[in-house]
mmCIF file of C-alpha atoms in Angstrom:
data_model
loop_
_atom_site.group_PDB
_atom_site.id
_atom_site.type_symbol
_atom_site.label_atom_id
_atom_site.label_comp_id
_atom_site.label_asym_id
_atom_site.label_seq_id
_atom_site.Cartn_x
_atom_site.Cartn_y
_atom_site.Cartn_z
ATOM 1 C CA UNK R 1 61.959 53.680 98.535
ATOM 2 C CA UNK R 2 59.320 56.161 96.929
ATOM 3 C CA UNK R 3 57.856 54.938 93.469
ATOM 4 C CA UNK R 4 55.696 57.052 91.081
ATOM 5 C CA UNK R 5 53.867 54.659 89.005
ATOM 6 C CA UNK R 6 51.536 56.158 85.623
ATOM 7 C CA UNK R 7 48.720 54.748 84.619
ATOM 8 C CA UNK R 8 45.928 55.266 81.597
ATOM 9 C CA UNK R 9 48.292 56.732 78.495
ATOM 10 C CA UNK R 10 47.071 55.223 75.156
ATOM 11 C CA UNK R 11 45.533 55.793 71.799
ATOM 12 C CA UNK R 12 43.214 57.873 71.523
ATOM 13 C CA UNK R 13 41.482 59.707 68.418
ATOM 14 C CA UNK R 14 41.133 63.815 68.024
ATOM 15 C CA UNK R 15 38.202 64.875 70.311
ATOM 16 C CA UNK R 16 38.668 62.179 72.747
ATOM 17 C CA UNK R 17 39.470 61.754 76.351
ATOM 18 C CA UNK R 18 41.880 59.985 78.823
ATOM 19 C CA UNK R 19 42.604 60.260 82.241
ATOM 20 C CA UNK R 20 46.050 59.595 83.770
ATOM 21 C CA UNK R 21 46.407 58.345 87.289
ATOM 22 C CA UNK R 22 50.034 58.463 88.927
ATOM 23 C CA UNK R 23 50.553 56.690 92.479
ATOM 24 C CA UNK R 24 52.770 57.119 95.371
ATOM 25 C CA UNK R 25 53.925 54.237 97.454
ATOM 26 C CA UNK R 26 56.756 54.227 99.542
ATOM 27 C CA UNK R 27 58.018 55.595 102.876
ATOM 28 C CA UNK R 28 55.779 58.930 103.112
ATOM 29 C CA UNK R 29 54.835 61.034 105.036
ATOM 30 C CA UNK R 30 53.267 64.080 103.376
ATOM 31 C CA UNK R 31 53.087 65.283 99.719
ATOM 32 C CA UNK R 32 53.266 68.696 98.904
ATOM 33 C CA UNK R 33 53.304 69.675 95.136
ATOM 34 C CA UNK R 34 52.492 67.402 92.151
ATOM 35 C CA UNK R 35 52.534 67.525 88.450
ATOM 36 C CA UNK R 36 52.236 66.329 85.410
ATOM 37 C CA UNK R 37 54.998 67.170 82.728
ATOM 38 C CA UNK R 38 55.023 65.893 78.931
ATOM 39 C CA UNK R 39 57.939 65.314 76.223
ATOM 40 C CA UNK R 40 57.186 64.829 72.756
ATOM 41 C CA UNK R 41 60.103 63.910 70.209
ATOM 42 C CA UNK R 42 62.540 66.104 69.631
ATOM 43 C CA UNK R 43 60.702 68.699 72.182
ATOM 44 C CA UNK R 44 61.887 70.084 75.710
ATOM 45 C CA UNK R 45 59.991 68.520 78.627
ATOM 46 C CA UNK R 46 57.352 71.054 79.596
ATOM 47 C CA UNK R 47 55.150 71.332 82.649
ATOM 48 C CA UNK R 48 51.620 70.434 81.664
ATOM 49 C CA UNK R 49 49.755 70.756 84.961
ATOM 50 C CA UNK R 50 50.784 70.905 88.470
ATOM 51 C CA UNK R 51 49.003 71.286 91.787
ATOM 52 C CA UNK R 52 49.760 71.995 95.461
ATOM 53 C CA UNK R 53 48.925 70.336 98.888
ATOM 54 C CA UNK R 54 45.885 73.000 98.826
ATOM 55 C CA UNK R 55 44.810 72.275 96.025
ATOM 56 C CA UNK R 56 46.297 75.402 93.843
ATOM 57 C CA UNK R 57 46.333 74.972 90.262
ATOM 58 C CA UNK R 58 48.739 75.831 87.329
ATOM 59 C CA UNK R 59 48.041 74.728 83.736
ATOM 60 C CA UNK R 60 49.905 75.532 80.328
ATOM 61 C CA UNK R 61 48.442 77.935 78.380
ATOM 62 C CA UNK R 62 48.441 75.150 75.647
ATOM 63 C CA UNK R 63 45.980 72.977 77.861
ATOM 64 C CA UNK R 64 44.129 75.524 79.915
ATOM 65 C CA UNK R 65 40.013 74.497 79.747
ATOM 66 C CA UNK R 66 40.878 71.325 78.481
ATOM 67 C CA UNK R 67 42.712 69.465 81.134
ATOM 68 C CA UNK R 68 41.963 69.154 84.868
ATOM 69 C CA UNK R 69 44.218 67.806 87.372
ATOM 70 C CA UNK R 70 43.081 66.885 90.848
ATOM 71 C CA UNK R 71 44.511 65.045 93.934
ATOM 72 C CA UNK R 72 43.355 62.333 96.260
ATOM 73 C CA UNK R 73 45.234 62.840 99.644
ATOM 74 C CA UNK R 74 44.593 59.299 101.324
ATOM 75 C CA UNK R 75 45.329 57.552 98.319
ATOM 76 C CA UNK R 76 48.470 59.225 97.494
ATOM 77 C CA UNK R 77 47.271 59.969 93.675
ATOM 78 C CA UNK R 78 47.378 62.739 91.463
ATOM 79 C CA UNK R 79 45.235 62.404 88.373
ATOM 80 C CA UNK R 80 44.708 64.351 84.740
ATOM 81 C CA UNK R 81 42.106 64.355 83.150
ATOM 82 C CA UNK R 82 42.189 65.198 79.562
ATOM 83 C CA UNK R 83 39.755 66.205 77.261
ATOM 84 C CA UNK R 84 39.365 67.598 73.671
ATOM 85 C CA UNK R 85 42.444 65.751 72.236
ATOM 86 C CA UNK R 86 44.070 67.171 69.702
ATOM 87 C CA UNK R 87 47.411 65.711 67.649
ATOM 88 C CA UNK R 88 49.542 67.985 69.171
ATOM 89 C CA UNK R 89 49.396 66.327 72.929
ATOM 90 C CA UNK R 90 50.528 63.381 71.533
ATOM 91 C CA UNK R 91 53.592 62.802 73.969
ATOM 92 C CA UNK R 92 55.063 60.689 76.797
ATOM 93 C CA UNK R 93 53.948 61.965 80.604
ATOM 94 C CA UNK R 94 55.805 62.166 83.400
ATOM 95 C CA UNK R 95 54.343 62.323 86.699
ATOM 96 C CA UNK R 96 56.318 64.157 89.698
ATOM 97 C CA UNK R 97 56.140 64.873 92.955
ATOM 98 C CA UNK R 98 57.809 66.586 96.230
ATOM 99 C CA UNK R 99 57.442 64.142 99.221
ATOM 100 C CA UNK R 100 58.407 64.432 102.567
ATOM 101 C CA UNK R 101 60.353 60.972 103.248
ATOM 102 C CA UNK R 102 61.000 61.705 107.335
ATOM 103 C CA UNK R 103 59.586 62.386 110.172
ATOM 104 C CA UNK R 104 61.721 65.503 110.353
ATOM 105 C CA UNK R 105 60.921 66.997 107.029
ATOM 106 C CA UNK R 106 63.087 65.797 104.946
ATOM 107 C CA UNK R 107 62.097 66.396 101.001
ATOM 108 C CA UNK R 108 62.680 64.672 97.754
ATOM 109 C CA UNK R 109 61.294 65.528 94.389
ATOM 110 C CA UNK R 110 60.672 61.876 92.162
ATOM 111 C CA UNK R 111 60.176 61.230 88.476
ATOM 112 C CA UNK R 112 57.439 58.557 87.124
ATOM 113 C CA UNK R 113 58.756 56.241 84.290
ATOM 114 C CA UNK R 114 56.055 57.900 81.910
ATOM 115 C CA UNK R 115 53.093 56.922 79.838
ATOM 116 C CA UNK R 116 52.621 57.224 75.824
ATOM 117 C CA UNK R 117 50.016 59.290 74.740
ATOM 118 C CA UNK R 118 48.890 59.234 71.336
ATOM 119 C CA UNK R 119 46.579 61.035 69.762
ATOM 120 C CA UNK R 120 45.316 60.286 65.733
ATOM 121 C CA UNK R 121 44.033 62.615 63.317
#
């Protein structure tokens, strides 16, 4: 019943910018942590950014200074903001999130379908 949907992947040249949007609809009733992760072919999926119900922040060391993630609580949206492109991001983006699904505290963790990302030279 809880959906992650990604939003804003694309082309984009070296130096440029995009900002990801992921949404949570569904039967919730708090969020604690969300992230984004990224998997590029023939590459591991690595955390790229992730960020807590307090707004605590973790970054890779690969996008630290160039990315920014942030939260909107009432919309139930986590967003990235990405800047300084370079080849090497190019990659598809998962969004994920914890969510407490009952009144009672119940918690699942959920997987986005993902968004391309592609940067050119």
């Amino acid at each position: 019943q809880v959906q992650l949907v990604e939003s804003g992947g694309g082309l984009v040249e070296a130096g440029g910018s995009l900002r990801l949007s992921c949404a949570v609809s569904g039967r919730i009733y708090g969020m604690n942590d969300m992230g984004w992760y990224r998997q590029a072919p023939g590459k591991q999926r690595e955390l790229v950014a992730d960020i807590n119900s307090g707004g605590v922040t973790n970054y890779a060391g690969s996008v630290q200074g160039r990315f920014t993630i942030s939260r909107d609580s009432a919309k139930n949206t986590v967003y990235l903001q990405m800047n300084s492109l370079k080849p090497e991001d190019t990659a598809v983006y998962y969004c994920h999130a914890e969510v407490v699904t009952s009144f009672y505290g119940r918690r699942n963790t959920y997987w986005g379908q993902g968004t391309q990302v592609t940067v050119s030279s």
